[in-house]
PDB file of C-alpha atoms in Angstrom:
ATOM      1  CA  MET A1228      37.460  -9.814  88.725  1.00 66.00           C
ATOM      2  CA  PRO A1229      37.380 -11.231  85.246  1.00 82.00           C
ATOM      3  CA  HIS A1230      39.318  -9.367  82.524  1.00 92.00           C
ATOM      4  CA  PRO A1231      37.385  -7.324  79.950  1.00 96.00           C
ATOM      5  CA  PHE A1232      39.102  -8.566  76.825  1.00 98.00           C
ATOM      6  CA  ARG A1233      37.741 -10.553  73.794  1.00 97.00           C
ATOM      7  CA  ALA A1234      38.958 -11.579  70.407  1.00 98.00           C
ATOM      8  CA  TYR A1235      37.598 -11.739  66.878  1.00 98.00           C
ATOM      9  CA  SER A1236      37.995 -14.677  64.547  1.00 96.00           C
ATOM     10  CA  PRO A1237      36.752 -15.558  61.067  1.00 88.00           C
ATOM     11  CA  ALA A1238      33.803 -17.926  61.108  1.00 77.00           C
ATOM     12  CA  ASP A1239      33.926 -21.218  59.460  1.00 65.00           C
ATOM     13  CA  PHE A1240      33.502 -19.949  55.949  1.00 61.00           C
ATOM     14  CA  GLY A1241      35.798 -21.124  53.155  1.00 72.00           C
ATOM     15  CA  PHE A1242      36.656 -20.101  49.654  1.00 80.00           C
ATOM     16  CA  PRO A1243      37.638 -22.198  46.699  1.00 82.00           C
ATOM     17  CA  LEU A1244      41.400 -22.958  46.385  1.00 85.00           C
ATOM     18  CA  PRO A1245      43.338 -25.211  44.031  1.00 84.00           C
ATOM     19  CA  GLU A1246      44.563 -28.449  45.380  1.00 85.00           C
ATOM     20  CA  GLY A1247      47.845 -27.969  47.378  1.00 82.00           C
ATOM     21  CA  HIS A1248      47.617 -24.183  47.591  1.00 88.00           C
ATOM     22  CA  ARG A1249      49.943 -22.629  50.090  1.00 88.00           C
ATOM     23  CA  PHE A1250      47.447 -20.298  51.795  1.00 90.00           C
ATOM     24  CA  PRO A1251      47.497 -21.430  55.530  1.00 90.00           C
ATOM     25  CA  TYR A1252      43.714 -21.561  56.019  1.00 86.00           C
ATOM     26  CA  TYR A1253      44.114 -24.180  58.725  1.00 91.00           C
ATOM     27  CA  LYS A1254      45.586 -21.714  61.225  1.00 94.00           C
ATOM     28  CA  TYR A1255      42.423 -19.654  61.722  1.00 94.00           C
ATOM     29  CA  ALA A1256      40.397 -22.558  63.201  1.00 93.00           C
ATOM     30  CA  GLY A1257      43.433 -23.866  65.013  1.00 95.00           C
ATOM     31  CA  VAL A1258      44.037 -20.580  66.893  1.00 96.00           C
ATOM     32  CA  ARG A1259      40.327 -20.266  67.731  1.00 96.00           C
ATOM     33  CA  GLU A1260      40.379 -23.769  69.198  1.00 96.00           C
ATOM     34  CA  ARG A1261      43.533 -23.132  71.129  1.00 97.00           C
ATOM     35  CA  LEU A1262      42.115 -20.046  72.774  1.00 97.00           C
ATOM     36  CA  THR A1263      38.606 -21.187  73.468  1.00 96.00           C
ATOM     37  CA  GLY A1264      37.654 -20.846  77.051  1.00 96.00           C
ATOM     38  CA  LEU A1265      40.319 -18.194  77.754  1.00 96.00           C
ATOM     39  CA  LEU A1266      38.346 -15.208  76.521  1.00 97.00           C
ATOM     40  CA  PRO A1267      35.197 -14.666  74.504  1.00 97.00           C
ATOM     41  CA  ILE A1268      35.763 -15.169  70.765  1.00 97.00           C
ATOM     42  CA  LEU A1269      33.305 -13.343  68.455  1.00 97.00           C
ATOM     43  CA  SER A1270      32.857 -13.813  64.767  1.00 95.00           C
ATOM     44  CA  THR A1271      34.576 -11.060  62.715  1.00 95.00           C
ATOM     45  CA  PRO A1272      32.094  -8.527  61.311  1.00 94.00           C
ATOM     46  CA  GLN A1273      32.360  -7.507  57.587  1.00 96.00           C
ATOM     47  CA  LEU A1274      34.140  -4.257  56.879  1.00 97.00           C
ATOM     48  CA  ARG A1275      31.967  -1.787  54.947  1.00 97.00           C
ATOM     49  CA  TRP A1276      33.118  -0.991  51.426  1.00 98.00           C
ATOM     50  CA  ALA A1277      33.118   2.784  52.354  1.00 97.00           C
ATOM     51  CA  ASP A1278      35.596   2.105  55.070  1.00 98.00           C
ATOM     52  CA  ALA A1279      37.777   0.116  52.691  1.00 98.00           C
ATOM     53  CA  GLY A1280      37.700   3.237  50.481  1.00 98.00           C
ATOM     54  CA  ARG A1281      39.447   5.190  53.193  1.00 97.00           C
ATOM     55  CA  ALA A1282      42.716   3.514  52.060  1.00 98.00           C
ATOM     56  CA  HIS A1283      41.876   2.173  48.529  1.00 98.00           C
ATOM     57  CA  ASP A1284      40.780   3.417  45.264  1.00 98.00           C
ATOM     58  CA  PRO A1285      37.028   3.078  44.976  1.00 97.00           C
ATOM     59  CA  LEU A1286      37.015   2.100  41.340  1.00 97.00           C
ATOM     60  CA  TRP A1287      39.571  -0.513  41.997  1.00 98.00           C
ATOM     61  CA  LEU A1288      37.523  -1.901  44.931  1.00 98.00           C
ATOM     62  CA  ARG A1289      34.420  -1.986  42.672  1.00 98.00           C
ATOM     63  CA  ARG A1290      36.351  -4.174  40.107  1.00 98.00           C
ATOM     64  CA  TRP A1291      37.294  -6.593  42.827  1.00 97.00           C
ATOM     65  CA  ARG A1292      33.742  -6.640  44.148  1.00 97.00           C
ATOM     66  CA  ARG A1293      32.527  -7.462  40.656  1.00 97.00           C
ATOM     67  CA  GLY A1294      35.226  -9.931  39.771  1.00 97.00           C
ATOM     68  CA  GLU A1295      36.583  -7.729  36.985  1.00 97.00           C
ATOM     69  CA  VAL A1296      40.172  -8.632  37.640  1.00 97.00           C
ATOM     70  CA  ASP A1297      42.592 -10.245  35.281  1.00 96.00           C
ATOM     71  CA  ARG A1298      44.998 -13.188  35.811  1.00 96.00           C
ATOM     72  CA  ARG A1299      48.018 -10.995  36.535  1.00 97.00           C
ATOM     73  CA  GLU A1300      46.086  -9.186  39.293  1.00 97.00           C
ATOM     74  CA  GLN A1301      44.961 -12.496  40.829  1.00 96.00           C
ATOM     75  CA  ARG A1302      48.517 -13.868  40.558  1.00 96.00           C
ATOM     76  CA  GLU A1303      49.931 -10.815  42.437  1.00 96.00           C
ATOM     77  CA  PHE A1304      47.252 -11.209  45.111  1.00 96.00           C
ATOM     78  CA  GLY A1305      48.146 -14.928  45.324  1.00 95.00           C
ATOM     79  CA  LEU A1306      44.529 -16.187  45.450  1.00 94.00           C
ATOM     80  CA  PRO A1307      42.056 -16.901  42.706  1.00 95.00           C
ATOM     81  CA  TRP A1308      39.141 -14.456  42.653  1.00 96.00           C
ATOM     82  CA  SER A1309      35.822 -15.529  44.075  1.00 95.00           C
ATOM     83  CA  PRO A1310      32.923 -13.825  45.861  1.00 95.00           C
ATOM     84  CA  GLU A1311      33.916 -15.743  48.970  1.00 94.00           C
ATOM     85  CA  VAL A1312      37.626 -14.649  48.894  1.00 95.00           C
ATOM     86  CA  VAL A1313      36.518 -11.071  48.692  1.00 96.00           C
ATOM     87  CA  THR A1314      34.081 -11.528  51.625  1.00 95.00           C
ATOM     88  CA  ARG A1315      36.758 -13.200  53.732  1.00 94.00           C
ATOM     89  CA  ALA A1316      39.094 -10.199  53.090  1.00 96.00           C
ATOM     90  CA  LEU A1317      36.455  -7.821  54.335  1.00 96.00           C
ATOM     91  CA  ARG A1318      35.673 -10.028  57.337  1.00 96.00           C
ATOM     92  CA  ALA A1319      39.386 -10.269  58.305  1.00 96.00           C
ATOM     93  CA  ALA A1320      39.659  -6.397  58.116  1.00 98.00           C
ATOM     94  CA  GLY A1321      36.362  -6.027  59.925  1.00 97.00           C
ATOM     95  CA  GLY A1322      37.747  -7.978  62.822  1.00 98.00           C
ATOM     96  CA  SER A1323      40.618  -5.397  62.947  1.00 98.00           C
ATOM     97  CA  LEU A1324      38.139  -2.572  63.105  1.00 98.00           C
ATOM     98  CA  ALA A1325      36.136  -4.226  65.832  1.00 98.00           C
ATOM     99  CA  ALA A1326      39.347  -4.731  67.736  1.00 98.00           C
ATOM    100  CA  LEU A1327      40.070  -1.014  67.389  1.00 98.00           C
ATOM    101  CA  HIS A1328      36.799  -0.273  69.090  1.00 98.00           C
ATOM    102  CA  ASP A1329      37.643  -2.633  71.943  1.00 98.00           C
ATOM    103  CA  ALA A1330      41.140  -1.188  72.260  1.00 98.00           C
ATOM    104  CA  GLN A1331      39.852   2.306  72.615  1.00 97.00           C
ATOM    105  CA  SER A1332      37.395   1.284  75.261  1.00 97.00           C
ATOM    106  CA  VAL A1333      39.295  -1.269  77.333  1.00 98.00           C
ATOM    107  CA  GLY A1334      42.919  -0.870  76.210  1.00 98.00           C
ATOM    108  CA  TRP A1335      43.412  -3.899  73.874  1.00 98.00           C
ATOM    109  CA  GLY A1336      41.645  -5.424  70.991  1.00 98.00           C
ATOM    110  CA  ALA A1337      42.680  -8.686  69.358  1.00 98.00           C
ATOM    111  CA  ASN A1338      41.919  -9.872  65.855  1.00 98.00           C
ATOM    112  CA  LEU A1339      42.723 -13.508  65.075  1.00 98.00           C
ATOM    113  CA  ALA A1340      43.165 -12.579  61.465  1.00 97.00           C
ATOM    114  CA  GLY A1341      44.185  -9.500  59.509  1.00 97.00           C
ATOM    115  CA  GLY A1342      47.435  -7.764  59.346  1.00 98.00           C
ATOM    116  CA  THR A1343      47.132  -7.557  55.624  1.00 98.00           C
ATOM    117  CA  HIS A1344      50.045  -5.188  55.126  1.00 98.00           C
ATOM    118  CA  HIS A1345      50.933  -5.911  51.491  1.00 98.00           C
ATOM    119  CA  ALA A1346      47.709  -4.304  50.062  1.00 98.00           C
ATOM    120  CA  PHE A1347      48.507  -1.116  48.211  1.00 98.00           C
ATOM    121  CA  HIS A1348      46.007   1.750  47.328  1.00 98.00           C
ATOM    122  CA  ASP A1349      45.117   0.220  44.045  1.00 98.00           C
ATOM    123  CA  ARG A1350      46.910  -3.193  44.019  1.00 97.00           C
ATOM    124  CA  ALA A1351      46.550  -6.498  45.900  1.00 98.00           C
ATOM    125  CA  GLU A1352      49.661  -8.425  46.833  1.00 97.00           C
ATOM    126  CA  GLY A1353      50.728 -11.406  48.943  1.00 96.00           C
ATOM    127  CA  PHE A1354      47.267 -12.657  50.132  1.00 96.00           C
ATOM    128  CA  CYS A1355      46.409  -9.034  51.043  1.00 98.00           C
ATOM    129  CA  LEU A1356      43.385  -7.371  49.363  1.00 98.00           C
ATOM    130  CA  VAL A1357      42.572  -4.557  51.808  1.00 98.00           C
ATOM    131  CA  ASN A1358      45.082  -3.022  54.194  1.00 98.00           C
ATOM    132  CA  ASP A1359      43.577  -3.061  57.643  1.00 98.00           C
ATOM    133  CA  ALA A1360      46.424  -1.152  59.375  1.00 98.00           C
ATOM    134  CA  ALA A1361      46.049   1.732  56.971  1.00 98.00           C
ATOM    135  CA  ILE A1362      42.247   1.755  57.291  1.00 98.00           C
ATOM    136  CA  LEU A1363      42.337   1.725  61.040  1.00 98.00           C
ATOM    137  CA  THR A1364      44.985   4.497  61.108  1.00 98.00           C
ATOM    138  CA  ARG A1365      42.797   6.744  58.986  1.00 98.00           C
ATOM    139  CA  ILE A1366      39.585   5.999  60.896  1.00 98.00           C
ATOM    140  CA  ALA A1367      41.260   6.770  64.212  1.00 98.00           C
ATOM    141  CA  LEU A1368      42.679  10.023  62.825  1.00 98.00           C
ATOM    142  CA  ASP A1369      39.543  11.067  61.013  1.00 98.00           C
ATOM    143  CA  ARG A1370      37.426  10.371  64.122  1.00 97.00           C
ATOM    144  CA  GLY A1371      39.800  12.192  66.436  1.00 97.00           C
ATOM    145  CA  THR A1372      40.322   9.214  68.745  1.00 97.00           C
ATOM    146  CA  ALA A1373      44.021   9.475  68.117  1.00 98.00           C
ATOM    147  CA  ARG A1374      46.345  12.242  66.937  1.00 98.00           C
ATOM    148  CA  ARG A1375      49.446   9.913  66.267  1.00 98.00           C
ATOM    149  CA  VAL A1376      49.096   6.305  65.257  1.00 98.00           C
ATOM    150  CA  ALA A1377      51.952   3.881  65.196  1.00 98.00           C
ATOM    151  CA  THR A1378      52.054   0.603  63.285  1.00 98.00           C
ATOM    152  CA  LEU A1379      54.638  -1.885  64.617  1.00 99.00           C
ATOM    153  CA  ASP A1380      55.012  -4.451  61.894  1.00 98.00           C
ATOM    154  CA  LEU A1381      56.812  -7.528  63.212  1.00 98.00           C
ATOM    155  CA  ASP A1382      55.936  -9.825  60.309  1.00 98.00           C
ATOM    156  CA  VAL A1383      59.114 -11.207  58.612  1.00 98.00           C
ATOM    157  CA  HIS A1384      58.128  -9.383  55.410  1.00 98.00           C
ATOM    158  CA  GLN A1385      58.123  -5.516  55.137  1.00 98.00           C
ATOM    159  CA  GLY A1386      54.835  -3.813  55.367  1.00 98.00           C
ATOM    160  CA  ASN A1387      55.179  -2.303  51.999  1.00 98.00           C
ATOM    161  CA  GLY A1388      51.555  -1.586  51.320  1.00 98.00           C
ATOM    162  CA  THR A1389      51.066   0.145  54.668  1.00 98.00           C
ATOM    163  CA  ALA A1390      54.160   2.384  54.199  1.00 98.00           C
ATOM    164  CA  SER A1391      52.974   3.313  50.660  1.00 98.00           C
ATOM    165  CA  ILE A1392      49.430   4.174  51.581  1.00 98.00           C
ATOM    166  CA  LEU A1393      50.291   6.058  54.723  1.00 98.00           C
ATOM    167  CA  ALA A1394      53.056   8.204  53.139  1.00 98.00           C
ATOM    168  CA  PRO A1395      51.031  11.465  53.471  1.00 98.00           C
ATOM    169  CA  GLU A1396      50.269  10.775  57.146  1.00 98.00           C
ATOM    170  CA  MET A1397      53.961   9.856  57.848  1.00 98.00           C
ATOM    171  CA  ALA A1398      54.980  13.122  56.210  1.00 98.00           C
ATOM    172  CA  ALA A1399      52.564  15.080  58.333  1.00 98.00           C
ATOM    173  CA  GLY A1400      53.658  13.304  61.507  1.00 98.00           C
ATOM    174  CA  THR A1401      50.243  11.711  62.223  1.00 98.00           C
ATOM    175  CA  ALA A1402      51.324   8.131  61.429  1.00 98.00           C
ATOM    176  CA  PHE A1403      54.550   6.200  62.116  1.00 98.00           C
ATOM    177  CA  THR A1404      55.338   2.898  60.555  1.00 98.00           C
ATOM    178  CA  LEU A1405      58.031   0.687  61.858  1.00 98.00           C
ATOM    179  CA  SER A1406      59.027  -2.633  60.217  1.00 98.00           C
ATOM    180  CA  ILE A1407      61.492  -5.215  61.449  1.00 98.00           C
ATOM    181  CA  HIS A1408      61.862  -7.578  58.559  1.00 98.00           C
ATOM    182  CA  GLY A1409      64.165  -9.794  56.422  1.00 98.00           C
ATOM    183  CA  GLU A1410      66.209  -7.524  54.305  1.00 96.00           C
ATOM    184  CA  ARG A1411      66.684 -10.123  51.566  1.00 94.00           C
ATOM    185  CA  ASN A1412      63.118 -11.496  51.737  1.00 95.00           C
ATOM    186  CA  TYR A1413      59.865 -10.532  49.965  1.00 93.00           C
ATOM    187  CA  PRO A1414      58.997  -7.930  49.007  1.00 94.00           C
ATOM    188  CA  PHE A1415      62.144  -7.465  47.009  1.00 89.00           C
ATOM    189  CA  ARG A1416      61.295  -3.921  46.207  1.00 93.00           C
ATOM    190  CA  LYS A1417      60.858  -2.186  49.647  1.00 96.00           C
ATOM    191  CA  GLU A1418      58.896   0.913  50.352  1.00 98.00           C
ATOM    192  CA  ARG A1419      60.036   3.505  52.823  1.00 98.00           C
ATOM    193  CA  SER A1420      58.546   3.152  56.287  1.00 98.00           C
ATOM    194  CA  SER A1421      59.116   5.704  59.020  1.00 98.00           C
ATOM    195  CA  LEU A1422      61.809   3.281  60.290  1.00 98.00           C
ATOM    196  CA  ASP A1423      62.917   0.151  58.538  1.00 98.00           C
ATOM    197  CA  LEU A1424      65.096  -2.323  60.341  1.00 98.00           C
ATOM    198  CA  GLY A1425      66.080  -4.956  57.782  1.00 98.00           C
ATOM    199  CA  LEU A1426      67.801  -7.983  59.298  1.00 98.00           C
ATOM    200  CA  GLY A1427      69.914 -10.767  57.653  1.00 97.00           C
ATOM    201  CA  ASP A1428      68.827 -14.396  57.192  1.00 97.00           C
ATOM    202  CA  GLY A1429      68.982 -16.792  60.165  1.00 97.00           C
ATOM    203  CA  VAL A1430      68.291 -14.163  62.960  1.00 97.00           C
ATOM    204  CA  THR A1431      67.881 -15.868  66.301  1.00 97.00           C
ATOM    205  CA  ASP A1432      66.048 -14.879  69.524  1.00 98.00           C
ATOM    206  CA  ALA A1433      68.812 -12.849  71.238  1.00 98.00           C
ATOM    207  CA  ASP A1434      69.694 -10.773  68.152  1.00 98.00           C
ATOM    208  CA  TYR A1435      66.113 -10.082  67.214  1.00 98.00           C
ATOM    209  CA  LEU A1436      65.128  -9.132  70.778  1.00 98.00           C
ATOM    210  CA  ASP A1437      68.155  -6.801  70.981  1.00 98.00           C
ATOM    211  CA  VAL A1438      67.035  -4.930  67.855  1.00 98.00           C
ATOM    212  CA  LEU A1439      63.533  -4.625  69.234  1.00 98.00           C
ATOM    213  CA  ARG A1440      64.538  -3.346  72.605  1.00 98.00           C
ATOM    214  CA  ARG A1441      67.526  -1.254  71.514  1.00 98.00           C
ATOM    215  CA  GLU A1442      66.065   0.338  68.331  1.00 98.00           C
ATOM    216  CA  ALA A1443      62.316  -0.288  67.819  1.00 98.00           C
ATOM    217  CA  LEU A1444      60.798   0.382  71.194  1.00 98.00           C
ATOM    218  CA  PRO A1445      62.912   3.550  71.812  1.00 98.00           C
ATOM    219  CA  ALA A1446      61.754   4.864  68.447  1.00 98.00           C
ATOM    220  CA  LEU A1447      58.176   4.391  69.619  1.00 98.00           C
ATOM    221  CA  ASP A1448      59.102   6.165  72.856  1.00 98.00           C
ATOM    222  CA  ALA A1449      60.340   9.107  70.788  1.00 98.00           C
ATOM    223  CA  TYR A1450      57.319   9.253  68.562  1.00 98.00           C
ATOM    224  CA  ARG A1451      54.836   9.075  71.492  1.00 98.00           C
ATOM    225  CA  PRO A1452      51.719   7.566  69.658  1.00 98.00           C
ATOM    226  CA  ASP A1453      48.128   7.645  71.104  1.00 97.00           C
ATOM    227  CA  LEU A1454      47.432   4.181  69.502  1.00 98.00           C
ATOM    228  CA  LEU A1455      49.594   1.153  68.532  1.00 99.00           C
ATOM    229  CA  LEU A1456      48.745  -1.356  65.817  1.00 99.00           C
ATOM    230  CA  TYR A1457      50.749  -4.472  66.339  1.00 99.00           C
ATOM    231  CA  LEU A1458      51.205  -6.941  63.416  1.00 98.00           C
ATOM    232  CA  ALA A1459      52.404  -9.984  65.364  1.00 98.00           C
ATOM    233  CA  GLY A1460      53.669 -12.219  62.503  1.00 98.00           C
ATOM    234  CA  ALA A1461      54.476 -15.819  63.195  1.00 98.00           C
ATOM    235  CA  ASP A1462      56.593 -16.162  60.195  1.00 98.00           C
ATOM    236  CA  VAL A1463      59.653 -15.147  62.028  1.00 98.00           C
ATOM    237  CA  LEU A1464      59.786 -18.720  63.418  1.00 98.00           C
ATOM    238  CA  ALA A1465      62.503 -21.171  62.431  1.00 98.00           C
ATOM    239  CA  GLY A1466      60.986 -23.507  59.751  1.00 97.00           C
ATOM    240  CA  ASP A1467      58.647 -20.994  58.185  1.00 97.00           C
ATOM    241  CA  ARG A1468      58.079 -21.743  54.466  1.00 95.00           C
ATOM    242  CA  PHE A1469      58.442 -18.047  53.498  1.00 95.00           C
ATOM    243  CA  GLY A1470      60.591 -16.692  56.319  1.00 95.00           C
ATOM    244  CA  ARG A1471      64.288 -16.866  56.693  1.00 95.00           C
ATOM    245  CA  PHE A1472      64.556 -16.060  60.393  1.00 98.00           C
ATOM    246  CA  ALA A1473      65.183 -18.662  63.185  1.00 98.00           C
ATOM    247  CA  LEU A1474      63.295 -17.589  66.193  1.00 98.00           C
ATOM    248  CA  SER A1475      61.816 -19.991  68.737  1.00 98.00           C
ATOM    249  CA  VAL A1476      58.331 -19.871  70.162  1.00 98.00           C
ATOM    250  CA  ASN A1477      59.862 -18.744  73.349  1.00 98.00           C
ATOM    251  CA  GLY A1478      61.513 -15.877  71.460  1.00 98.00           C
ATOM    252  CA  VAL A1479      58.216 -14.939  69.786  1.00 98.00           C
ATOM    253  CA  ARG A1480      56.561 -14.819  73.197  1.00 98.00           C
ATOM    254  CA  GLU A1481      59.255 -12.683  74.695  1.00 98.00           C
ATOM    255  CA  ARG A1482      58.796 -10.321  71.750  1.00 98.00           C
ATOM    256  CA  ASN A1483      55.083 -10.090  72.363  1.00 98.00           C
ATOM    257  CA  ARG A1484      55.520  -9.508  76.132  1.00 98.00           C
ATOM    258  CA  ALA A1485      57.972  -6.701  75.349  1.00 98.00           C
ATOM    259  CA  VAL A1486      55.492  -4.981  73.021  1.00 98.00           C
ATOM    260  CA  PHE A1487      52.585  -5.333  75.531  1.00 98.00           C
ATOM    261  CA  ARG A1488      54.768  -4.037  78.359  1.00 98.00           C
ATOM    262  CA  TRP A1489      55.661  -1.047  76.287  1.00 98.00           C
ATOM    263  CA  ALA A1490      52.141  -0.282  75.489  1.00 98.00           C
ATOM    264  CA  GLN A1491      51.115  -0.751  79.149  1.00 98.00           C
ATOM    265  CA  ALA A1492      53.942   1.526  80.386  1.00 98.00           C
ATOM    266  CA  ALA A1493      53.027   4.178  77.695  1.00 97.00           C
ATOM    267  CA  GLY A1494      49.428   3.930  78.687  1.00 98.00           C
ATOM    268  CA  ILE A1495      48.158   3.661  75.090  1.00 98.00           C
ATOM    269  CA  PRO A1496      45.663   1.195  73.567  1.00 98.00           C
ATOM    270  CA  ILE A1497      46.963  -1.613  71.396  1.00 98.00           C
ATOM    271  CA  VAL A1498      45.385  -3.576  68.558  1.00 99.00           C
ATOM    272  CA  THR A1499      46.853  -6.915  67.688  1.00 98.00           C
ATOM    273  CA  MET A1500      46.565  -8.520  64.255  1.00 98.00           C
ATOM    274  CA  MET A1501      47.634 -11.953  63.109  1.00 97.00           C
ATOM    275  CA  ALA A1502      49.736 -11.246  59.921  1.00 98.00           C
ATOM    276  CA  GLY A1503      51.769 -14.140  58.422  1.00 97.00           C
ATOM    277  CA  GLY A1504      52.696 -17.524  59.542  1.00 97.00           C
ATOM    278  CA  TYR A1505      53.412 -20.551  57.196  1.00 96.00           C
ATOM    279  CA  ASN A1506      55.518 -22.932  59.136  1.00 96.00           C
ATOM    280  CA  HIS A1507      56.215 -26.484  57.858  1.00 96.00           C
ATOM    281  CA  ASP A1508      55.054 -27.542  61.343  1.00 97.00           C
ATOM    282  CA  HIS A1509      51.381 -26.404  61.458  1.00 97.00           C
ATOM    283  CA  ALA A1510      51.249 -26.726  65.296  1.00 97.00           C
ATOM    284  CA  LEU A1511      54.072 -24.163  65.610  1.00 97.00           C
ATOM    285  CA  THR A1512      52.278 -21.711  63.508  1.00 97.00           C
ATOM    286  CA  ILE A1513      49.090 -22.126  65.635  1.00 98.00           C
ATOM    287  CA  GLU A1514      50.929 -21.919  68.870  1.00 98.00           C
ATOM    288  CA  ALA A1515      52.893 -18.743  67.862  1.00 98.00           C
ATOM    289  CA  HIS A1516      49.751 -16.950  66.726  1.00 98.00           C
ATOM    290  CA  ALA A1517      47.868 -18.053  69.781  1.00 98.00           C
ATOM    291  CA  SER A1518      50.747 -16.873  72.025  1.00 98.00           C
ATOM    292  CA  VAL A1519      49.948 -13.195  71.151  1.00 98.00           C
ATOM    293  CA  VAL A1520      46.665 -13.543  73.054  1.00 98.00           C
ATOM    294  CA  LEU A1521      48.143 -15.581  75.832  1.00 98.00           C
ATOM    295  CA  ASP A1522      50.936 -13.031  76.393  1.00 98.00           C
ATOM    296  CA  GLY A1523      48.385 -10.033  76.166  1.00 98.00           C
ATOM    297  CA  LEU A1524      46.316 -11.727  78.803  1.00 98.00           C
ATOM    298  CA  GLU A1525      49.452 -12.323  81.012  1.00 98.00           C
ATOM    299  CA  VAL A1526      50.614  -8.686  80.726  1.00 98.00           C
ATOM    300  CA  LEU A1527      47.351  -6.823  80.629  1.00 97.00           C
ATOM    301  CA  GLY A1528      44.853  -9.191  82.227  1.00 88.00           C
TER     302      GLY A1528
END
């Protein structure tokens, strides 16, 4: 019997970038090509502005919608403003919302984009305009499809925007944010997650997986969420331009399998989002991102 899973990926729409810009636009098409034929891949729908407003200041969103942002705001965002870049941000988050619907119907939803965890309530940072993990958390809680939502952020950078936005839900016990990240890496001013596990530079497979299994997954066991949002960053790989860890692709895949096995054993739906990946070797970035789906199919399919 064929598996019921599918994934969402940005369509081939671009946005203007200066020559030599560091944004890794190549990886989205590369991951889509790598996974073609293994499961249906649908174009990401566009998030509604009203849903973006669940996590973000509506007046601030209106300024971005109209292009009424200054150079400082664009510099913090990391991308120049254009209608296309705003549309792309909404499409990336829309893929996460579509994946949430799939997760709640068949157990897993995969977005081949998203994981925009540096977006704050009224501030864009680090290529992140709207925070899909925070938006999904509030939608699931508001609709009553989950009572407790956990975000497992395994990007090499702390999910500062997610922790900031969801502070009220964390205090109420309805959200749990867990971040394993580089302690000395961006963002240099960390926010307070429910559990922050900051690691030193040069972490390799064995040490990273030990922290995941010994500290992170038991913390999820103790919290007992009804829904898991998994930000499966590829920037933990050795050779990443903005990471300082030294994991191998095999280590990343074992990380993914451990998370999927945990969700399977707990009997809870899981949403996977791409998050960061900026390796000097583009093929490694693509393979690490694609491996999230490959490992999900292996464990769940």
